[in-house]
Structure formats: structure tokens, C-alpha cells
Amino acid sequence: MKKTIAIIACAAAMLLAGTAKAQLGVNIGYAPVTYTSKVTVGNNTNTSTSDMNGFFAGFTYNYGFAKNFGVAFGLQGRFNFKKQTGGNDLVVVSANDKIKTTQILLDVPLLFNYSLPLGSKAKLSAFVGPTFSLAVYGNTHVTTTTTVLGSSSTSEKDYDMYGDDSENNRFDIAAAFGLQFQYDVFRLFGGYRFGLMDLNSNDNIKTKSAGFFVGLGYTF
């Protein structure tokens, strides 16, 4: 945990130290994520997926270190959520339980980019690089309704995704790539990312993340 916090703190310090030479931009967007888990028991392996909607917002500095080449890094917050009835893969529930899962992450992208000018105000860029992520919050809220002889009662329980008894890992490194179109100060971008780290500490379970993203940006 201390190492992951140190990595993000170091990256943030680099951002603040270089503002005079960088082009600042702010971003918002949509970034759903799919967690794919492979559970191995003996010679059998079962695969399951969990899909979550997600939104992000943050800022980016882009440094041009050669003609048309640059490196962009920044800091963004990401909010993932999922609602369903029964069948959750994080906790054991009954078929009628209502489940709400929420997750908050901090991302530090480091994206190398190449830009192709399209006239005086427009350009098309391709980017690729790693994104370092730290989950700072994760919770699954389960609401159970029990009916006995026509009388109903409701109970609620929370499951901490990263509590002391959890096998979930907070830290992830994802490889990301995509395209960006910029006209004047406005940007439209999209791409795909896939996690490189196992997000489960159980030796018999391997969980990785993946998903596309689209967003809008404004450059100062």
C-alpha cells in the first residue's frame, strides 16, 4: 500500500513541478469496466465477468519533446457503479436481493502521443502508454427482503471490497491506447485499456480489468 501511494504521490509532484512547460487540459468522460475472473479448481477453470458503468474527470499536462511527439500525464478520479438483483459475484446473496456496488479509483496516465496536423487549428493524435490506478473505495450494499406469512421485513448489509478479509487488490497497471481529435481548444478522444495486474490475491483466482473509454477535453 505504501509503495502504491508513493508512486501516485511522485507522479503528482512531477505534474506540479512542470506546469510552466506543459499544456494543461481538463477531461471528462465515460469509461465502463469489465472484471474477468478465472477460478481454477484442480484441472477445471471457470470464467466469469462483472460489468460496471464508469465515469471519470481529471486534468492532463502534455509535453512536446520533439516535432509532433509528446508525452501526456495527469491525475483523474474514476467512479464505477453497478446495480442488480441477485447473482452478484462479490458476495453470496439470494436471487431476490438488491445489490448496489460502488468503486472510486485514482488514475495516473502516462501516454506517449504523436500528432498529425490537419490544417491550422485541427490535429489528429494517436496515444499509447500505461495508466497506474489505485482503488481508494469499494463497497457492495445488499438489501434483503424476507416475507413470512404475508409480513415483510428488510435488512441491509455492506461488504467492504478492500477490507481486512478481502482478497481484492487495490493497485492496477493498465495498458491504454487510442485516438484523439482536437479542434482549437476542444478535444474528442477514445480508446481501450486492459489491466496487466492480477486483482485477486487468491492463488486460484485471477482477476483482470478491461474496457473502452470516450471523453471530451478542453485545453487551456
mmCIF file of C-alpha atoms in Angstrom, residues 48-219:
data_model
loop_
_atom_site.group_PDB
_atom_site.id
_atom_site.type_symbol
_atom_site.label_atom_id
_atom_site.label_comp_id
_atom_site.label_asym_id
_atom_site.label_seq_id
_atom_site.Cartn_x
_atom_site.Cartn_y
_atom_site.Cartn_z
ATOM 1 C CA SER A 48 -16.991 -15.154 -15.007
ATOM 2 C CA THR A 49 -17.346 -11.440 -15.727
ATOM 3 C CA SER A 50 -18.671 -8.452 -13.814
ATOM 4 C CA ASP A 51 -19.585 -5.287 -15.763
ATOM 5 C CA MET A 52 -19.685 -1.825 -14.194
ATOM 6 C CA ASN A 53 -20.557 1.584 -15.592
ATOM 7 C CA GLY A 54 -17.955 4.251 -15.006
ATOM 8 C CA PHE A 55 -17.294 7.976 -15.377
ATOM 9 C CA PHE A 56 -14.078 9.950 -14.969
ATOM 10 C CA ALA A 57 -12.867 13.535 -14.635
ATOM 11 C CA GLY A 58 -9.387 14.953 -14.292
ATOM 12 C CA PHE A 59 -6.585 17.006 -15.795
ATOM 13 C CA THR A 60 -3.638 16.308 -18.074
ATOM 14 C CA TYR A 61 -0.346 18.007 -18.942
ATOM 15 C CA ASN A 62 1.068 17.363 -22.398
ATOM 16 C CA TYR A 63 4.784 17.978 -23.012
ATOM 17 C CA GLY A 64 6.090 18.261 -26.559
ATOM 18 C CA PHE A 65 9.626 16.819 -26.564
ATOM 19 C CA ALA A 66 10.062 16.623 -30.374
ATOM 20 C CA LYS A 67 8.208 17.713 -33.502
ATOM 21 C CA ASN A 68 4.695 16.229 -33.335
ATOM 22 C CA PHE A 69 5.720 13.964 -30.414
ATOM 23 C CA GLY A 70 4.659 14.440 -26.815
ATOM 24 C CA VAL A 71 4.034 12.731 -23.521
ATOM 25 C CA ALA A 72 0.877 13.398 -21.502
ATOM 26 C CA PHE A 73 0.411 12.629 -17.851
ATOM 27 C CA GLY A 74 -2.122 13.718 -15.303
ATOM 28 C CA LEU A 75 -4.445 12.744 -12.489
ATOM 29 C CA GLN A 76 -8.085 11.716 -12.707
ATOM 30 C CA GLY A 77 -10.803 10.319 -10.490
ATOM 31 C CA ARG A 78 -12.975 7.448 -11.693
ATOM 32 C CA PHE A 79 -16.344 6.375 -10.310
ATOM 33 C CA ASN A 80 -17.664 2.883 -11.125
ATOM 34 C CA PHE A 81 -21.102 1.587 -10.168
ATOM 35 C CA LYS A 82 -23.395 -1.363 -10.712
ATOM 36 C CA LYS A 83 -26.967 -2.218 -9.693
ATOM 37 C CA GLN A 84 -28.559 -5.636 -9.977
ATOM 38 C CA THR A 85 -30.943 -8.108 -8.363
ATOM 39 C CA GLY A 86 -29.244 -11.286 -7.133
ATOM 40 C CA GLY A 87 -26.371 -13.138 -8.734
ATOM 41 C CA ASN A 88 -23.555 -10.900 -7.557
ATOM 42 C CA ASP A 89 -20.097 -12.441 -7.908
ATOM 43 C CA LEU A 90 -18.619 -10.490 -4.979
ATOM 44 C CA VAL A 91 -20.857 -11.777 -2.187
ATOM 45 C CA VAL A 92 -23.219 -14.690 -1.598
ATOM 46 C CA VAL A 93 -26.808 -13.479 -1.982
ATOM 47 C CA SER A 94 -30.258 -14.835 -2.775
ATOM 48 C CA ALA A 95 -31.992 -14.384 -6.110
ATOM 49 C CA ASN A 96 -34.215 -11.521 -4.900
ATOM 50 C CA ASP A 97 -31.592 -9.443 -3.081
ATOM 51 C CA LYS A 98 -30.994 -5.929 -4.435
ATOM 52 C CA ILE A 99 -27.310 -5.153 -4.815
ATOM 53 C CA LYS A 100 -25.501 -1.854 -5.352
ATOM 54 C CA THR A 101 -21.730 -1.835 -5.881
ATOM 55 C CA THR A 102 -19.702 1.386 -5.993
ATOM 56 C CA GLN A 103 -15.993 1.929 -6.528
ATOM 57 C CA ILE A 104 -13.768 5.040 -6.563
ATOM 58 C CA LEU A 105 -10.295 4.998 -8.128
ATOM 59 C CA LEU A 106 -7.458 7.446 -8.743
ATOM 60 C CA ASP A 107 -5.685 7.122 -12.105
ATOM 61 C CA VAL A 108 -2.310 8.469 -13.212
ATOM 62 C CA PRO A 109 -1.984 8.062 -17.000
ATOM 63 C CA LEU A 110 1.373 8.318 -18.803
ATOM 64 C CA LEU A 111 0.601 8.434 -22.525
ATOM 65 C CA PHE A 112 3.045 8.932 -25.381
ATOM 66 C CA ASN A 113 1.436 10.625 -28.362
ATOM 67 C CA TYR A 114 2.067 11.536 -31.986
ATOM 68 C CA SER A 115 0.050 14.315 -33.654
ATOM 69 C CA LEU A 116 -0.754 14.811 -37.317
ATOM 70 C CA PRO A 117 -1.730 18.423 -38.167
ATOM 71 C CA LEU A 118 -4.978 18.834 -40.124
ATOM 72 C CA GLY A 119 -4.866 22.470 -41.085
ATOM 73 C CA SER A 120 -4.132 25.437 -38.853
ATOM 74 C CA LYS A 121 -6.446 24.571 -35.939
ATOM 75 C CA ALA A 122 -7.078 20.816 -36.087
ATOM 76 C CA LYS A 123 -4.943 17.745 -35.462
ATOM 77 C CA LEU A 124 -5.347 14.003 -35.068
ATOM 78 C CA SER A 125 -3.275 12.209 -32.434
ATOM 79 C CA ALA A 126 -2.565 8.600 -31.562
ATOM 80 C CA PHE A 127 -1.561 7.722 -27.998
ATOM 81 C CA VAL A 128 -0.331 4.686 -26.080
ATOM 82 C CA GLY A 129 1.062 4.051 -22.611
ATOM 83 C CA PRO A 130 0.400 2.812 -19.068
ATOM 84 C CA THR A 131 -2.143 4.034 -16.543
ATOM 85 C CA PHE A 132 -1.475 3.494 -12.833
ATOM 86 C CA SER A 133 -4.638 3.042 -10.754
ATOM 87 C CA LEU A 134 -5.335 2.930 -7.031
ATOM 88 C CA ALA A 135 -8.766 1.946 -5.684
ATOM 89 C CA VAL A 136 -9.468 4.196 -2.690
ATOM 90 C CA TYR A 137 -13.006 2.956 -2.013
ATOM 91 C CA GLY A 138 -15.139 -0.056 -2.844
ATOM 92 C CA ASN A 139 -18.422 -1.182 -1.323
ATOM 93 C CA THR A 140 -21.232 -3.647 -2.065
ATOM 94 C CA HIS A 141 -24.558 -2.821 -0.410
ATOM 95 C CA VAL A 142 -27.074 -5.704 -0.214
ATOM 96 C CA THR A 143 -30.746 -5.192 0.647
ATOM 97 C CA THR A 144 -32.632 -8.363 1.587
ATOM 98 C CA THR A 145 -36.422 -8.546 1.833
ATOM 99 C CA THR A 146 -37.910 -11.538 3.639
ATOM 100 C CA THR A 147 -41.632 -12.365 3.543
ATOM 101 C CA VAL A 148 -43.150 -14.734 6.103
ATOM 102 C CA LEU A 149 -46.915 -15.350 6.227
ATOM 103 C CA GLY A 150 -47.607 -12.163 4.300
ATOM 104 C CA SER A 151 -45.405 -9.990 6.530
ATOM 105 C CA SER A 152 -42.213 -8.498 5.006
ATOM 106 C CA SER A 153 -39.041 -7.364 6.711
ATOM 107 C CA THR A 154 -35.961 -5.731 5.208
ATOM 108 C CA SER A 155 -32.316 -5.981 6.244
ATOM 109 C CA GLU A 156 -29.252 -4.274 4.799
ATOM 110 C CA LYS A 157 -25.572 -5.149 4.874
ATOM 111 C CA ASP A 158 -22.385 -3.617 3.464
ATOM 112 C CA TYR A 159 -19.358 -5.541 2.197
ATOM 113 C CA ASP A 160 -16.045 -3.662 2.011
ATOM 114 C CA MET A 161 -14.328 -4.643 -1.257
ATOM 115 C CA TYR A 162 -10.922 -3.871 0.257
ATOM 116 C CA GLY A 163 -11.465 -4.758 3.916
ATOM 117 C CA ASP A 164 -9.213 -6.876 6.107
ATOM 118 C CA ASP A 165 -10.875 -10.103 4.966
ATOM 119 C CA SER A 166 -10.950 -9.170 1.280
ATOM 120 C CA GLU A 167 -8.801 -10.806 -1.399
ATOM 121 C CA ASN A 168 -9.154 -7.839 -3.773
ATOM 122 C CA ASN A 169 -6.019 -5.860 -4.651
ATOM 123 C CA ARG A 170 -6.236 -2.074 -4.809
ATOM 124 C CA PHE A 171 -3.408 -1.406 -7.289
ATOM 125 C CA ASP A 172 -3.538 -1.955 -11.036
ATOM 126 C CA ILE A 173 -1.492 -1.033 -14.099
ATOM 127 C CA ALA A 174 -3.374 -0.871 -17.389
ATOM 128 C CA ALA A 175 -2.095 -0.518 -20.937
ATOM 129 C CA ALA A 176 -4.091 2.098 -22.847
ATOM 130 C CA PHE A 177 -4.198 3.171 -26.481
ATOM 131 C CA GLY A 178 -6.484 5.300 -28.632
ATOM 132 C CA LEU A 179 -7.059 8.308 -30.871
ATOM 133 C CA GLN A 180 -7.786 11.963 -30.217
ATOM 134 C CA PHE A 181 -9.151 14.692 -32.469
ATOM 135 C CA GLN A 182 -8.541 18.294 -31.452
ATOM 136 C CA TYR A 183 -10.009 21.428 -32.984
ATOM 137 C CA ASP A 184 -8.749 24.667 -31.492
ATOM 138 C CA VAL A 185 -9.083 24.155 -27.692
ATOM 139 C CA PHE A 186 -11.629 21.317 -27.810
ATOM 140 C CA ARG A 187 -10.744 17.611 -27.839
ATOM 141 C CA LEU A 188 -12.634 14.384 -28.505
ATOM 142 C CA PHE A 189 -10.840 11.150 -27.628
ATOM 143 C CA GLY A 190 -11.459 7.453 -27.216
ATOM 144 C CA GLY A 191 -9.602 4.219 -26.750
ATOM 145 C CA TYR A 192 -9.274 0.934 -24.936
ATOM 146 C CA ARG A 193 -7.407 -0.182 -21.828
ATOM 147 C CA PHE A 194 -6.649 -3.609 -20.357
ATOM 148 C CA GLY A 195 -5.250 -4.373 -16.935
ATOM 149 C CA LEU A 196 -1.889 -6.079 -16.539
ATOM 150 C CA MET A 197 -2.149 -6.909 -12.825
ATOM 151 C CA ASP A 198 -3.974 -9.714 -11.044
ATOM 152 C CA LEU A 199 -6.590 -8.001 -8.864
ATOM 153 C CA ASN A 200 -7.151 -11.013 -6.606
ATOM 154 C CA SER A 201 -4.628 -12.293 -4.061
ATOM 155 C CA ASN A 202 -6.054 -15.844 -4.067
ATOM 156 C CA ASP A 203 -3.696 -18.162 -5.945
ATOM 157 C CA ASN A 204 -6.666 -19.988 -7.507
ATOM 158 C CA ILE A 205 -8.371 -16.830 -8.787
ATOM 159 C CA LYS A 206 -7.038 -14.422 -11.400
ATOM 160 C CA THR A 207 -8.988 -11.216 -11.993
ATOM 161 C CA LYS A 208 -8.166 -8.556 -14.576
ATOM 162 C CA SER A 209 -9.886 -5.406 -15.793
ATOM 163 C CA ALA A 210 -10.598 -4.123 -19.300
ATOM 164 C CA GLY A 211 -12.832 -1.599 -21.024
ATOM 165 C CA PHE A 212 -13.161 1.198 -23.561
ATOM 166 C CA PHE A 213 -13.326 4.912 -22.802
ATOM 167 C CA VAL A 214 -14.553 8.043 -24.560
ATOM 168 C CA GLY A 215 -14.223 11.602 -23.406
ATOM 169 C CA LEU A 216 -14.234 15.307 -24.063
ATOM 170 C CA GLY A 217 -11.443 17.711 -23.180
ATOM 171 C CA TYR A 218 -10.660 21.415 -23.069
ATOM 172 C CA THR A 219 -7.126 22.734 -23.477
#
